[in-house]
Amino acid sequence: MATTSQSFQRSPEGANSEFVPVARAENVMGLIGNTPLLEITKITAGLLRPGVRIFAKLEGFNPGGSVKDRPALKMIMEGLRKGELVPGKTIIDSTSGNTGIALAMLGAALGFPVELVMAANASRERKKIIQAFGAKIIYSDPLEGSDGAILLCRKIIERNPERYFKPDQYANENNPLAHFETTGPEIWRQTKGAVTHFIAGLGTGGTVMGTGRYLKMRNPAVKVIGVEPDDAMHGLEGLKHMASSIVPPIYHEEELDDKIQVSTEDAYEMVYALGQIEGVLVGQSSGAAMVAALKVARGLREGCVVTIFPDFGEKYLSTNLWIGWKSWTRDRLSHLLAKCKTESESVIT
Amino acid sequence: MPVQIRVPTPLRRFTGGADVVTAEGSSLREVLDDLERKHPGLRERLLDENGELRRFVNIYINGDDVRFLDNLSSKVKDGDDISIVPAIAGGR
């Protein structure tokens, strides 16, 4: 069996089997998944009770650089299997970044043209990466955000429906299924079943839905918690403020045990802290995830908190994330940590 | 001096759904003050507790990023076109 299919067809039943990392692959698809867990120890030093640990799954290690490689691969392979994606068709979707990068990478590897609709204010790095994979970008009005890109993408497909295959990450159940089949089992294995809380940002909802379902299947006591921006006007690339957005059909809020709102400023501060204290340079959605993980962990007597860091930080170096970072000091981290402690009292334990 | 301000989707709940509104002032700060009077709640989304532009908010005057002009002190004249643009594209 090719390494390609090994990567995305791991069954939940296989979750207990010994994991052997891919040392060699015949194509980039074989390198997707099996990302490492990093225990966050320096930022949390002295803050958590002895039996509480926080781990971050570093999805930036995927070949396309983000967690989105997983659902993109699953959606495309299922499209091929069902005959919905056939030679001559173009892969199209609305995406502001990481899914676009994943689709562009996979389109290149599999020989399909890719067109991506995104708001014109997506980060410069993301646009360049997507174009470097040979994909075409169609820009939508930056004032309309990701919902504007979704609507423009629909219009383009309506004009020529036979031409396109749209993975439709917001509505495609293969998105959460990719996480049910890979991210969830990996976390279960990597924590040896000790995970008690799973925390992930809400974008399409695919990560938290699929991974959460798997972990709850293994242990119904696992708490699954979503993270979203605290306001419709925010700066957390990749995350959605659900109350003010088109709610993705794959997202079912009732399956969550809790939802934590994080301010853009707090998430940015955590990104600076993770870089300078933990030695991990990540994007703003990882900063938000870490803030939420701390809020939960500080309220626990014991537990194993696992969160997702969706990508690394290189893609954001030209963005507003880094405005004012030079004045960052550890004093500001103390301020942030104090807020996490206060708010943890209201968080589910 | 009325200027035209283009409002992004996440802020239209403060403008009754309008994507374009008008306000007056000779500097961006004055325009934003007037905007707050007409549409309460907007200012807090745009400026931080120190009264500075939030890091994730970009404002353009006739297409020029105010961070490359004089920030909130940037001069505004009659008929200028101001756009408020979230620094991110949202979604995934």
CSV table of N, CA, C and O in Angstrom, one decimal, chain A residues 26-97:
chain,number,residue,atom,x,y,z
A,26,GLU,N,6.7,8.7,-0.6
A,26,GLU,CA,6.8,8.7,-2.1
A,26,GLU,C,6.2,10.0,-2.6
A,26,GLU,O,6.3,10.3,-3.8
A,27,ASN,N,5.4,10.7,-1.8
A,27,ASN,CA,4.9,12.0,-2.2
A,27,ASN,C,4.5,12.8,-0.9
A,27,ASN,O,4.5,12.2,0.2
A,28,VAL,N,4.1,14.0,-1.1
A,28,VAL,CA,3.9,14.9,0.1
A,28,VAL,C,2.7,14.4,0.9
A,28,VAL,O,2.6,14.6,2.2
A,29,MET,N,1.8,13.7,0.3
A,29,MET,CA,0.6,13.2,1.0
A,29,MET,C,1.0,12.3,2.1
A,29,MET,O,0.3,12.2,3.2
A,30,GLY,N,2.0,11.5,1.9
A,30,GLY,CA,2.5,10.5,2.9
A,30,GLY,C,3.1,11.2,4.1
A,30,GLY,O,3.4,10.5,5.1
A,31,LEU,N,3.3,12.5,4.0
A,31,LEU,CA,4.0,13.2,5.2
A,31,LEU,C,2.9,14.0,6.0
A,31,LEU,O,3.3,14.6,7.0
A,32,ILE,N,1.7,13.9,5.7
A,32,ILE,CA,0.6,14.6,6.4
A,32,ILE,C,0.2,13.8,7.7
A,32,ILE,O,0.0,12.6,7.6
A,33,GLY,N,0.1,14.6,8.7
A,33,GLY,CA,-0.3,14.0,10.0
A,33,GLY,C,0.9,13.5,10.8
A,33,GLY,O,2.1,13.8,10.5
A,34,ASN,N,0.6,12.8,11.9
A,34,ASN,CA,1.6,12.3,12.8
A,34,ASN,C,2.5,13.4,13.3
A,34,ASN,O,3.8,13.3,13.4
A,35,THR,N,1.9,14.5,13.7
A,35,THR,CA,2.7,15.7,14.2
A,35,THR,C,3.0,15.5,15.7
A,35,THR,O,2.3,14.8,16.4
A,36,PRO,N,4.0,16.2,16.2
A,36,PRO,CA,4.4,16.0,17.6
A,36,PRO,C,3.6,16.8,18.5
A,36,PRO,O,3.0,17.8,18.2
A,37,LEU,N,3.5,16.3,19.8
A,37,LEU,CA,3.0,17.0,20.9
A,37,LEU,C,4.1,17.7,21.6
A,37,LEU,O,5.2,17.0,21.9
A,38,LEU,N,4.0,18.9,22.0
A,38,LEU,CA,5.0,19.6,22.8
A,38,LEU,C,4.4,20.0,24.1
A,38,LEU,O,3.3,20.6,24.2
A,39,GLU,N,5.0,19.6,25.2
A,39,GLU,CA,4.5,20.0,26.5
A,39,GLU,C,5.0,21.5,26.7
A,39,GLU,O,6.1,21.8,26.6
A,40,ILE,N,4.0,22.3,27.1
A,40,ILE,CA,4.3,23.7,27.4
A,40,ILE,C,4.7,23.8,28.9
A,40,ILE,O,3.8,23.5,29.8
A,41,THR,N,5.9,24.1,29.2
A,41,THR,CA,6.4,24.0,30.6
A,41,THR,C,6.9,25.4,31.1
A,41,THR,O,6.8,25.6,32.3
A,42,LYS,N,7.4,26.2,30.3
A,42,LYS,CA,8.0,27.4,30.8
A,42,LYS,C,7.0,28.5,31.1
A,42,LYS,O,7.0,29.1,32.2
A,43,ILE,N,6.1,28.7,30.2
A,43,ILE,CA,5.0,29.7,30.5
A,43,ILE,C,4.2,29.3,31.7
A,43,ILE,O,3.7,30.2,32.5
A,44,THR,N,4.0,28.0,31.8
A,44,THR,CA,3.1,27.5,32.9
A,44,THR,C,3.9,27.3,34.2
A,44,THR,O,3.2,26.9,35.2
A,45,ALA,N,5.2,27.5,34.2
A,45,ALA,CA,6.0,27.2,35.4
A,45,ALA,C,5.4,27.8,36.7
A,45,ALA,O,5.2,29.1,36.7
A,46,GLY,N,5.0,27.0,37.7
A,46,GLY,CA,4.5,27.5,38.9
A,46,GLY,C,3.1,27.9,38.9
A,46,GLY,O,2.5,28.4,39.9
A,47,LEU,N,2.4,27.8,37.8
A,47,LEU,CA,1.0,28.2,37.6
A,47,LEU,C,0.0,27.1,37.8
A,47,LEU,O,-1.1,27.3,38.2
A,48,LEU,N,0.5,25.9,37.5
A,48,LEU,CA,-0.5,24.8,37.5
A,48,LEU,C,-0.2,23.9,38.7
A,48,LEU,O,0.9,23.8,39.2
A,49,ARG,N,-1.3,23.2,39.1
A,49,ARG,CA,-1.1,22.2,40.2
A,49,ARG,C,-0.3,21.1,39.6
A,49,ARG,O,-0.2,20.8,38.4
A,50,PRO,N,0.4,20.3,40.5
A,50,PRO,CA,1.4,19.3,40.1
A,50,PRO,C,0.8,18.3,39.1
A,50,PRO,O,1.6,17.8,38.2
A,51,GLY,N,-0.4,18.0,39.2
A,51,GLY,CA,-1.0,16.9,38.4
A,51,GLY,C,-1.6,17.4,37.1
A,51,GLY,O,-2.3,16.7,36.4
A,52,VAL,N,-1.3,18.7,36.7
A,52,VAL,CA,-1.9,19.3,35.5
A,52,VAL,C,-0.8,19.6,34.5
A,52,VAL,O,0.2,20.2,34.8
A,53,ARG,N,-1.0,19.1,33.3
A,53,ARG,CA,-0.1,19.3,32.2
A,53,ARG,C,-0.8,19.9,31.0
A,53,ARG,O,-2.0,19.6,30.7
A,54,ILE,N,-0.1,20.7,30.2
A,54,ILE,CA,-0.6,21.2,28.9
A,54,ILE,C,0.3,20.8,27.8
A,54,ILE,O,1.5,20.9,27.8
A,55,PHE,N,-0.3,20.2,26.8
A,55,PHE,CA,0.4,19.8,25.6
A,55,PHE,C,-0.2,20.5,24.4
A,55,PHE,O,-1.4,20.7,24.3
A,56,ALA,N,0.7,20.9,23.5
A,56,ALA,CA,0.2,21.5,22.2
A,56,ALA,C,0.6,20.6,21.0
A,56,ALA,O,1.8,20.2,21.0
A,57,LYS,N,-0.3,20.4,20.2
A,57,LYS,CA,0.0,19.6,19.0
A,57,LYS,C,0.5,20.5,17.9
A,57,LYS,O,-0.3,21.4,17.4
A,58,LEU,N,1.7,20.3,17.5
A,58,LEU,CA,2.3,21.3,16.5
A,58,LEU,C,2.0,20.9,15.1
A,58,LEU,O,2.7,20.2,14.4
A,59,GLU,N,0.9,21.5,14.6
A,59,GLU,CA,0.4,21.1,13.3
A,59,GLU,C,1.2,21.8,12.2
A,59,GLU,O,1.1,21.5,11.0
A,60,GLY,N,2.1,22.7,12.6
A,60,GLY,CA,3.0,23.4,11.6
A,60,GLY,C,3.9,22.4,11.0
A,60,GLY,O,4.6,22.7,10.0
A,61,PHE,N,4.1,21.2,11.6
A,61,PHE,CA,5.0,20.2,11.0
A,61,PHE,C,4.4,19.5,9.8
A,61,PHE,O,5.1,18.7,9.2
A,62,ASN,N,3.1,19.7,9.5
A,62,ASN,CA,2.6,19.1,8.3
A,62,ASN,C,3.3,19.8,7.1
A,62,ASN,O,3.7,20.9,7.1
A,63,PRO,N,3.4,19.0,5.9
A,63,PRO,CA,4.2,19.6,4.8
A,63,PRO,C,3.6,20.9,4.2
A,63,PRO,O,4.4,21.7,3.8
A,64,GLY,N,2.3,21.1,4.3
A,64,GLY,CA,1.8,22.4,3.9
A,64,GLY,C,1.8,23.4,5.0
A,64,GLY,O,1.4,24.6,4.8
A,65,GLY,N,2.3,23.0,6.1
A,65,GLY,CA,2.6,24.0,7.2
A,65,GLY,C,1.4,24.2,8.2
A,65,GLY,O,1.5,25.1,9.0
A,66,SER,N,0.3,23.4,8.0
A,66,SER,CA,-0.8,23.7,9.0
A,66,SER,C,-1.7,22.4,9.1
A,66,SER,O,-1.6,21.5,8.4
A,67,VAL,N,-2.5,22.5,10.1
A,67,VAL,CA,-3.5,21.5,10.4
A,67,VAL,C,-4.4,21.2,9.2
A,67,VAL,O,-5.0,20.1,9.1
A,68,LYS,N,-4.5,22.2,8.3
A,68,LYS,CA,-5.5,22.1,7.2
A,68,LYS,C,-5.0,21.0,6.2
A,68,LYS,O,-5.9,20.7,5.3
A,69,ASP,N,-3.8,20.6,6.2
A,69,ASP,CA,-3.4,19.5,5.3
A,69,ASP,C,-4.3,18.3,5.5
A,69,ASP,O,-4.6,17.5,4.5
A,70,ARG,N,-4.7,18.0,6.8
A,70,ARG,CA,-5.5,16.8,7.0
A,70,ARG,C,-6.8,16.8,6.4
A,70,ARG,O,-7.1,15.9,5.6
A,71,PRO,N,-7.7,17.8,6.6
A,71,PRO,CA,-9.0,17.8,5.9
A,71,PRO,C,-8.9,18.0,4.4
A,71,PRO,O,-9.6,17.4,3.7
A,72,ALA,N,-7.9,18.7,4.0
A,72,ALA,CA,-7.7,18.9,2.5
A,72,ALA,C,-7.4,17.6,1.8
A,72,ALA,O,-8.0,17.3,0.8
A,73,LEU,N,-6.6,16.8,2.4
A,73,LEU,CA,-6.2,15.5,1.9
A,73,LEU,C,-7.4,14.6,1.9
A,73,LEU,O,-7.8,14.0,0.8
A,74,LYS,N,-8.1,14.6,3.0
A,74,LYS,CA,-9.3,13.7,3.1
A,74,LYS,C,-10.4,14.1,2.1
A,74,LYS,O,-11.0,13.2,1.4
A,75,MET,N,-10.6,15.4,2.0
A,75,MET,CA,-11.7,15.8,1.0
A,75,MET,C,-11.3,15.5,-0.4
A,75,MET,O,-12.2,15.1,-1.2
A,76,ILE,N,-10.1,15.7,-0.8
A,76,ILE,CA,-9.7,15.5,-2.1
A,76,ILE,C,-9.6,14.0,-2.5
A,76,ILE,O,-10.1,13.5,-3.5
A,77,MET,N,-9.1,13.2,-1.5
A,77,MET,CA,-9.1,11.7,-1.8
A,77,MET,C,-10.5,11.1,-1.9
A,77,MET,O,-10.7,10.3,-2.7
A,78,GLU,N,-11.4,11.6,-1.1
A,78,GLU,CA,-12.8,11.1,-1.2
A,78,GLU,C,-13.4,11.6,-2.5
A,78,GLU,O,-14.2,10.9,-3.1
A,79,GLY,N,-13.1,12.9,-2.9
A,79,GLY,CA,-13.6,13.4,-4.2
A,79,GLY,C,-13.1,12.5,-5.3
A,79,GLY,O,-13.9,12.2,-6.2
A,80,LEU,N,-11.9,12.1,-5.3
A,80,LEU,CA,-11.3,11.2,-6.3
A,80,LEU,C,-12.0,9.8,-6.3
A,80,LEU,O,-12.4,9.2,-7.3
A,81,ARG,N,-12.2,9.3,-5.0
A,81,ARG,CA,-12.8,8.0,-4.9
A,81,ARG,C,-14.2,7.9,-5.4
A,81,ARG,O,-14.6,7.0,-6.0
A,82,LYS,N,-14.9,9.0,-5.2
A,82,LYS,CA,-16.3,9.0,-5.6
A,82,LYS,C,-16.5,9.5,-7.0
A,82,LYS,O,-17.6,9.5,-7.5
A,83,GLY,N,-15.4,9.8,-7.7
A,83,GLY,CA,-15.5,10.3,-9.1
A,83,GLY,C,-16.0,11.7,-9.2
A,83,GLY,O,-16.3,12.1,-10.3
A,84,GLU,N,-16.0,12.5,-8.1
A,84,GLU,CA,-16.4,13.9,-8.2
A,84,GLU,C,-15.3,14.7,-8.7
A,84,GLU,O,-15.5,15.8,-9.3
A,85,LEU,N,-14.1,14.3,-8.4
A,85,LEU,CA,-12.9,15.0,-8.9
A,85,LEU,C,-12.2,14.1,-9.9
A,85,LEU,O,-11.7,13.0,-9.6
A,86,VAL,N,-12.3,14.6,-11.2
A,86,VAL,CA,-11.8,13.8,-12.3
A,86,VAL,C,-10.8,14.7,-13.1
A,86,VAL,O,-11.0,15.9,-13.1
A,87,PRO,N,-9.9,14.0,-13.9
A,87,PRO,CA,-9.1,14.9,-14.7
A,87,PRO,C,-9.9,15.8,-15.6
A,87,PRO,O,-10.9,15.5,-16.1
A,88,GLY,N,-9.4,17.0,-15.7
A,88,GLY,CA,-10.1,18.1,-16.4
A,88,GLY,C,-10.8,19.1,-15.5
A,88,GLY,O,-11.1,20.2,-16.0
A,89,LYS,N,-11.0,18.6,-14.3
A,89,LYS,CA,-11.7,19.5,-13.3
A,89,LYS,C,-10.7,20.4,-12.6
A,89,LYS,O,-9.5,20.0,-12.4
A,90,THR,N,-11.2,21.5,-12.1
A,90,THR,CA,-10.4,22.4,-11.3
A,90,THR,C,-10.9,22.4,-9.9
A,90,THR,O,-12.1,22.4,-9.6
A,91,ILE,N,-9.9,22.3,-8.9
A,91,ILE,CA,-10.3,22.4,-7.5
A,91,ILE,C,-10.5,23.9,-7.2
A,91,ILE,O,-9.6,24.7,-7.5
A,92,ILE,N,-11.6,24.2,-6.6
A,92,ILE,CA,-11.9,25.6,-6.2
A,92,ILE,C,-12.5,25.6,-4.8
A,92,ILE,O,-13.1,24.7,-4.3
A,93,ASP,N,-12.1,26.6,-4.0
A,93,ASP,CA,-12.7,26.8,-2.7
A,93,ASP,C,-12.5,28.2,-2.2
A,93,ASP,O,-11.7,29.0,-2.8
A,94,SER,N,-13.3,28.6,-1.2
A,94,SER,CA,-13.0,29.9,-0.6
A,94,SER,C,-12.2,29.7,0.7
A,94,SER,O,-12.6,28.9,1.5
A,95,THR,N,-11.1,30.3,0.8
A,95,THR,CA,-10.2,30.1,1.9
A,95,THR,C,-9.3,31.3,2.1
A,95,THR,O,-8.8,31.8,1.1
A,96,SER,N,-9.1,31.7,3.3
A,96,SER,CA,-8.2,32.9,3.5
A,96,SER,C,-6.8,32.4,3.7
A,96,SER,O,-5.9,33.2,3.9
A,97,GLY,N,-6.5,31.2,3.6
A,97,GLY,CA,-5.1,30.8,3.8
A,97,GLY,C,-4.7,29.4,3.9
A,97,GLY,O,-4.5,28.8,2.9
